[in-house]
């Protein structure tokens, strides 16, 4: 660096240079410092200097806040510097490292835009002559004062003091000390403008003396503050010791205050007589107890639970039926049966305010809106909402709570939910009640019997509280995917409302009204930036989803919205029209092919049945093949016991109708029959595939194809009687999704057709049958085996 300094001394400094104003720093001779350059005029000045001799005039501005200072707002004396390095930062600013070359004075301003360009004259340093005793004494004084100030400020550096002690020139010592003193800009500028080195050193000595006094006072203030802090700490420790002594003596004021505070809360809270009596009894026990006793904290927590529970706090129901119907329609499309039941409850509530809360159970496949419907019910009634998930719950204490004898005991989830809701009449939703379990810790489903029984839950007793709590005002709503796994006694206490799923038209309306607006909002784009007509929504529903609900449909719409969000974030404006090609580009090739291709696969031995699953209805393809053998029956496709029995019954029926089927004697003894249900990895069971297996078997025997566009559901007896089934609406929806328009159903299920929306009934033709002969007539036409053609 010294070599660099020697070189710059020999550099010719021109009389005209670009000038840059700096805000809050005064540059002294021999200084090397980094600067951040951000103002456009300053960046322009640096760029000009870099393109030439790298020299720049630096002057300090008088007003630090000014962004575009005029010439009169700048000091006249500054420093000519040379730029050693320059780096452009990502935000457009420059970081430069400069070396001070010489002190200079501005004589005139040659240019203002885009940056200052000024004429300068160098300020020559006066000669000091030989070092006298006075100069030596002054220099020693400055060195000592500098060391004291740095010591008081805690920034004493051996390296810096080594440099200070090595300087023998008064002017250079004054510049070095002045640049490290953290002086005000005016004081630093005064040092810079003093030409005489001795005068400059005396000025620095005076400023050092002043700074030394300030630093001494500052150090004293800090010392006093530390002493005050130490005193406060001592007082804190003494107080803690006093508190400990009071506790040992049983005379703790804070403990007494806690007791009084609990007493006030019990007095103010509206509590039933039995709860108030129990709270006061426990409070008296707590008052007689030592505060450090292990049971004291348990009793205090118990009393707080009594105070916090909403024993008599109820929210006011909104009994405006028109408004409630409007809220339900805003949140959910269709579901008329559910909405009608809610409005009926509100109507009864309006006429009889003492009616008990109903226990509704929404049963349906995933994605049909069971949980969100509970929230809509709470909003329509103006009640608080609390949701509890029962899936996988196995501990009875989750419902009834723990007894207070256990460590970490707490009330069950029912009372916790009421405390969280803050009222004793919220809409309390219990999700996945069909997935509740039981083990050695108890049976939660049995514990729910009391909770969900309107005749018992007005005196529900939690093990932790050990006193009755009235749950009769709570509106309990449970959800399930299926009812066969719900225990019978629990099922008996609930009013089941089935939500089978949505038709194509309903899904389209839901996507248009709810899902697409919600997804555009969640992905930060506007609804008018997405142009999607009904045919595209139909395409997404039929080719990319296969569900009873709309959860996957919303996911697919969300995927499209995210693709568009990226385009808009990258500068696109939209609106974007979604076509068949763009759907395949965004979502990939169709996941589900239409079942119209079933017609091309039609052949003897193939029949299409309808099955019910926990996620909605589904098609069931049953294939039968007859080969020479010894009369055995082979069943494949991971079938359950019920379906195996249905296959046996179908075979027995066919054998009993041998003559009608036109087969010779010994036909079944000389052939093996293989019945296969594809998708072998998926377990299949249920009493509704009997007639489908029988039709497939008859079709294989007679070598006749089943008529096109027919699906069927029903169980068959050995004598050919067709038995009723469940889940008719779900199965009808599955047929409609697959494009099948003719459905054979048991005669006894004809009454269930009223549950199917009129829109679906218009698109489907139902054939009620009571005997297997009718099914054969509808599917095969007759029993007669076609004549063998001569070769």
PDB file of C-alpha atoms in Angstrom, residues 85 471 674 775:
ATOM      1  CA  UNK A  85     -11.397  -0.836  -7.192  1.00  0.00           C
ATOM      2  CA  UNK A 471     -75.121 -31.704  26.384  1.00  0.00           C
ATOM      3  CA  UNK A 674     -63.982 -70.194 -14.227  1.00  0.00           C
ATOM      4  CA  UNK A 775     -83.335 -60.964 -15.800  1.00  0.00           C
TER       5      UNK A 775
END
